Amino acid sequence: MKNKHIIIAIDGYSSTGKSTLAKQLAKHLGYIYVDTGAMYRAATLFALKNGFISENHFNVNDFVLELHNIIISFKFNSDLGFAEVYLNGENVEKEIRTMHVSGFVSKIAAVPEVRYRLVKQQQQIGKDKGVVMDGRDIGTVVFPNAELKLFMTASDEVRATRRYEELLAKKDNVTYEEVLHNVRERDYIDTHRENSPLIKATDAIAIDNSNLSLEEQFEKVLQLVTKAI
Ligand code: DC
């Protein structure tokens, strides 16, 4: 019997390894992987580059008027094995992962008009199923009927350490304390915003991976996927 194509929604806090798991699953299942955080990050990069947001001001109204000029797309990179994100035709995969962008992204992601546009695009990408999508509102808003919903958690310190090591490897000059502060601050804004706050869908399965190796986590999730398919 041919396997059913499903939607796998992975939500959770910052740096809980959602994208690592999503990439593993997509590769294993031959599904499309969609990193929705990358879309909010690309929109943030646009806002920063065009002067709509800075440390002490956010010109939301003018930014919203410019939204139609933000074209976000994905292109599969066969060397990397996943799709990279493009902003108005330019590969911004590296630029969007800096601490600078992380420092502003939650503010951009709290703007209802931004969410409306990006959610519509995400629903379009996933309409034929066979996708693994990770973010904050995938199981609650983007695909409330997803066949499998996972909600990832891990302790603040474990998450900050992971993100800090990633940034160090990329030569981003940050301290552990800055990263921990950013992880906590984003969690706070993401869970307290009015529009589509980060919340566990009632039918999502919670996975705390503080003490799980990548292999253990993958095995566990694969069993859930097999059941759902
Ligand atoms: O997954 P990430 O850390 O790259 O996401 C960056 C930010 O984007 C995150 O702090 C909150 C926001 N985001 C969101 O609001 N909704 C999503 N579906 C994905 C990300």
Short mmCIF file of C-alpha atoms and ligand atoms in Angstrom, two decimals:
data_model
loop_
_atom_site.label_atom_id
_atom_site.label_comp_id
_atom_site.label_asym_id
_atom_site.label_seq_id
_atom_site.Cartn_x
_atom_site.Cartn_y
_atom_site.Cartn_z
CA MET A 1 0.00 0.00 0.00
CA LYS A 2 1.26 3.47 -0.87
CA ASN A 3 2.02 5.64 2.15
CA LYS A 4 -0.39 8.47 2.82
CA HIS A 5 1.08 11.95 2.47
CA ILE A 6 0.49 13.95 5.62
CA ILE A 7 1.30 17.31 7.17
CA ILE A 8 3.70 17.25 10.09
CA ALA A 9 3.48 20.44 12.17
CA ILE A 10 6.36 21.11 14.54
CA ASP A 11 5.94 24.00 16.95
CA GLY A 12 7.79 25.02 20.07
CA TYR A 13 10.09 27.45 21.77
CA SER A 14 13.22 29.01 20.23
CA SER A 15 16.19 26.71 19.71
CA THR A 16 14.44 23.49 20.66
CA GLY A 17 15.87 21.75 17.60
CA LYS A 18 12.68 22.00 15.56
CA SER A 19 14.47 22.59 12.29
CA THR A 20 17.02 19.82 12.86
CA LEU A 21 14.22 17.33 13.49
CA ALA A 22 12.13 18.69 10.60
CA LYS A 23 15.04 18.35 8.18
CA GLN A 24 15.74 14.77 9.33
CA LEU A 25 12.08 13.83 8.86
CA ALA A 26 11.72 15.53 5.49
CA LYS A 27 14.81 13.76 4.19
CA HIS A 28 13.69 10.38 5.50
CA LEU A 29 10.14 10.71 4.15
CA GLY A 30 10.95 12.55 0.91
CA TYR A 31 8.79 15.45 2.11
CA ILE A 32 9.23 19.20 1.62
CA TYR A 33 10.65 21.02 4.62
CA VAL A 34 9.41 24.54 5.31
CA ASP A 35 11.19 26.69 7.90
CA THR A 36 8.57 29.34 8.66
CA GLY A 37 10.87 31.11 11.14
CA ALA A 38 13.13 31.83 8.16
CA MET A 39 10.24 33.67 6.53
CA TYR A 40 9.72 35.93 9.57
CA ARG A 41 13.49 36.42 9.73
CA ALA A 42 13.63 37.41 6.04
CA ALA A 43 10.84 39.96 6.61
CA THR A 44 12.86 41.29 9.56
CA LEU A 45 15.98 41.61 7.44
CA PHE A 46 13.96 43.64 4.94
CA ALA A 47 12.69 45.91 7.74
CA LEU A 48 16.21 46.43 9.08
CA LYS A 49 17.80 47.08 5.69
CA ASN A 50 15.14 49.58 4.72
CA GLY A 51 15.17 51.49 8.00
CA PHE A 52 11.71 50.50 9.24
CA ILE A 53 13.05 49.12 12.52
CA SER A 54 16.01 49.95 14.76
CA GLU A 55 16.92 49.86 18.46
CA ASN A 56 14.63 52.73 19.38
CA HIS A 57 11.90 52.92 16.78
CA PHE A 58 9.61 50.72 14.71
CA ASN A 59 7.69 52.41 11.93
CA VAL A 60 4.99 49.73 11.73
CA ASN A 61 2.58 51.66 9.54
CA ASP A 62 5.06 52.35 6.75
CA PHE A 63 6.44 48.83 7.02
CA VAL A 64 2.98 47.33 6.55
CA LEU A 65 2.50 49.45 3.42
CA GLU A 66 5.71 47.93 2.01
CA LEU A 67 4.76 44.30 2.64
CA HIS A 68 3.82 43.70 -1.00
CA ASN A 69 7.47 44.39 -1.87
CA ILE A 70 8.72 41.52 0.28
CA ILE A 71 8.92 38.39 -1.83
CA ILE A 72 10.09 35.37 0.12
CA SER A 73 10.84 32.10 -1.63
CA PHE A 74 12.67 28.82 -1.06
CA LYS A 75 15.10 27.07 -3.39
CA PHE A 76 16.32 23.54 -2.76
CA ASN A 77 20.09 23.28 -2.35
CA SER A 78 21.07 19.71 -3.18
CA ASP A 79 24.50 20.07 -1.53
CA LEU A 80 22.89 21.04 1.78
CA GLY A 81 19.86 18.78 1.37
CA PHE A 82 17.30 21.46 2.23
CA ALA A 83 15.71 24.57 0.75
CA GLU A 84 17.36 27.91 1.41
CA VAL A 85 15.42 31.11 1.85
CA TYR A 86 15.51 33.98 -0.63
CA LEU A 87 14.43 37.57 -0.09
CA ASN A 88 13.53 39.35 -3.33
CA GLY A 89 15.66 36.90 -5.28
CA GLU A 90 18.70 37.08 -3.00
CA ASN A 91 19.88 34.13 -0.90
CA VAL A 92 19.69 35.39 2.69
CA GLU A 93 20.06 32.04 4.47
CA LYS A 94 23.16 33.16 6.41
CA GLU A 95 22.21 36.80 7.01
CA ILE A 96 18.91 35.95 8.69
CA ARG A 97 20.51 33.71 11.34
CA THR A 98 22.58 36.42 13.07
CA MET A 99 21.87 37.64 16.60
CA HIS A 100 21.12 41.04 15.11
CA VAL A 101 18.11 39.66 13.22
CA SER A 102 17.12 37.46 16.20
CA GLY A 103 16.95 40.61 18.30
CA PHE A 104 14.14 42.09 16.18
CA VAL A 105 12.29 39.14 14.69
CA SER A 106 9.70 38.67 17.42
CA LYS A 107 8.56 42.28 17.01
CA ILE A 108 8.08 41.80 13.28
CA ALA A 109 6.34 38.45 13.84
CA ALA A 110 3.83 40.12 16.17
CA VAL A 111 2.46 42.34 13.37
CA PRO A 112 -0.92 40.88 12.26
CA GLU A 113 -0.51 41.93 8.60
CA VAL A 114 2.86 40.17 8.42
CA ARG A 115 1.39 36.99 9.88
CA TYR A 116 -1.60 37.13 7.56
CA ARG A 117 0.57 37.24 4.44
CA LEU A 118 3.08 34.63 5.57
CA VAL A 119 0.43 32.21 6.85
CA LYS A 120 -1.34 32.38 3.47
CA GLN A 121 1.92 31.58 1.71
CA GLN A 122 2.63 28.69 4.11
CA GLN A 123 -0.84 27.22 3.52
CA GLN A 124 -0.26 27.44 -0.22
CA ILE A 125 3.10 25.64 0.02
CA GLY A 126 1.54 22.84 2.12
CA LYS A 127 -1.72 22.41 0.24
CA ASP A 128 -0.68 19.11 -1.39
CA LYS A 129 0.61 17.73 1.93
CA GLY A 130 3.86 15.79 2.15
CA VAL A 131 5.38 18.64 4.18
CA VAL A 132 7.16 19.07 7.46
CA MET A 133 6.67 22.65 8.62
CA ASP A 134 8.19 24.14 11.74
CA GLY A 135 7.34 27.36 13.56
CA ARG A 136 5.18 28.68 16.38
CA ASP A 137 1.62 28.48 15.06
CA ILE A 138 1.67 25.66 12.54
CA GLY A 139 -0.52 23.23 14.49
CA THR A 140 -2.80 25.96 15.82
CA VAL A 141 -3.28 28.39 12.92
CA VAL A 142 -1.55 27.38 9.67
CA PHE A 143 -2.64 23.73 9.61
CA PRO A 144 -5.04 23.09 12.50
CA ASN A 145 -5.95 19.77 10.84
CA ALA A 146 -2.37 18.52 10.45
CA GLU A 147 -2.26 14.75 10.88
CA LEU A 148 0.72 14.93 13.26
CA LYS A 149 1.52 17.81 15.59
CA LEU A 150 4.61 17.97 17.76
CA PHE A 151 5.37 20.56 20.42
CA MET A 152 9.05 20.82 21.31
CA THR A 153 10.47 22.01 24.60
CA ALA A 154 13.83 21.97 26.37
CA SER A 155 15.28 23.88 29.29
CA ASP A 156 16.34 27.51 28.68
CA GLU A 157 19.98 26.69 29.40
CA VAL A 158 20.11 23.69 27.06
CA ARG A 159 18.56 25.79 24.30
CA ALA A 160 20.87 28.76 24.85
CA THR A 161 23.93 26.51 24.84
CA ARG A 162 22.89 24.94 21.53
CA ARG A 163 22.25 28.32 19.91
CA TYR A 164 25.46 29.80 21.35
CA GLU A 165 27.55 26.97 19.91
CA GLU A 166 25.88 27.39 16.52
CA LEU A 167 26.59 31.13 16.51
CA LEU A 168 30.19 30.63 17.64
CA ALA A 169 30.75 28.17 14.80
CA LYS A 170 29.49 30.88 12.44
CA LYS A 171 31.86 33.39 14.07
CA ASP A 172 29.00 35.55 15.34
CA ASN A 173 30.59 37.49 18.17
CA VAL A 174 28.16 36.95 21.05
CA THR A 175 28.26 35.91 24.69
CA TYR A 176 26.33 33.03 26.23
CA GLU A 177 24.44 35.51 28.42
CA GLU A 178 23.28 37.49 25.37
CA VAL A 179 22.00 34.32 23.74
CA LEU A 180 20.20 33.17 26.89
CA HIS A 181 18.61 36.60 27.22
CA ASN A 182 17.51 36.52 23.56
CA VAL A 183 16.02 33.02 23.87
CA ARG A 184 14.01 34.06 26.95
CA GLU A 185 12.95 37.38 25.48
CA ARG A 186 11.71 35.77 22.25
CA ASP A 187 9.83 33.10 24.22
CA TYR A 188 8.14 35.85 26.19
CA ILE A 189 7.11 37.92 23.16
CA ASP A 190 6.12 34.84 21.12
CA THR A 191 3.88 33.47 23.89
CA HIS A 192 2.35 36.81 24.88
CA ARG A 193 1.53 38.40 21.52
CA GLU A 194 -2.14 38.94 20.77
CA ASN A 195 -2.11 37.41 17.31
CA SER A 196 -1.42 33.64 17.12
CA PRO A 197 0.67 33.34 20.28
CA LEU A 198 2.89 30.32 20.70
CA ILE A 199 0.75 27.76 22.47
CA LYS A 200 0.61 23.98 22.41
CA ALA A 201 -2.30 22.74 20.29
CA THR A 202 -4.50 20.51 22.44
CA ASP A 203 -3.83 17.56 20.13
CA ALA A 204 -0.06 18.15 19.83
CA ILE A 205 2.37 15.66 21.34
CA ALA A 206 4.89 17.35 23.65
CA ILE A 207 8.52 16.33 23.36
CA ASP A 208 11.05 17.59 25.88
CA ASN A 209 14.43 16.93 24.31
CA SER A 210 16.64 18.37 27.09
CA ASN A 211 18.02 14.89 27.70
CA LEU A 212 17.46 13.19 24.36
CA SER A 213 20.15 12.62 21.76
CA LEU A 214 19.25 13.47 18.16
CA GLU A 215 19.04 9.73 17.37
CA GLU A 216 16.76 9.00 20.34
CA GLN A 217 14.49 11.87 19.41
CA PHE A 218 14.35 10.81 15.76
CA GLU A 219 13.46 7.20 16.65
CA LYS A 220 10.72 8.37 18.98
CA VAL A 221 9.22 10.73 16.43
CA LEU A 222 9.50 8.23 13.60
CA GLN A 223 7.24 5.88 15.54
CA LEU A 224 4.65 8.66 15.82
CA VAL A 225 4.97 9.41 12.11
CA THR A 226 4.49 5.76 11.18
CA LYS A 227 1.32 5.65 13.27
CA ALA A 228 -0.01 8.86 11.71
CA ILE A 229 0.72 7.70 8.15
O1 DC B 1 12.18 29.42 14.44
P1 DC B 1 13.01 30.72 14.54
O2 DC B 1 13.68 30.88 15.86
O3 DC B 1 13.93 30.89 13.38
O4 DC B 1 11.89 31.86 14.44
C1 DC B 1 12.23 33.22 14.51
C2 DC B 1 11.09 34.01 15.11
O5 DC B 1 10.00 34.06 14.22
C3 DC B 1 10.53 33.48 16.43
O6 DC B 1 11.14 34.09 17.55
C4 DC B 1 9.08 33.80 16.36
C5 DC B 1 8.77 33.98 14.91
N1 DC B 1 7.95 32.91 14.32
C6 DC B 1 6.59 33.02 14.43
O7 DC B 1 6.10 33.95 15.08
N2 DC B 1 5.78 32.12 13.83
C7 DC B 1 6.29 31.09 13.14
N3 DC B 1 5.46 30.22 12.54
C8 DC B 1 7.70 30.95 13.04
C9 DC B 1 8.51 31.87 13.66
#
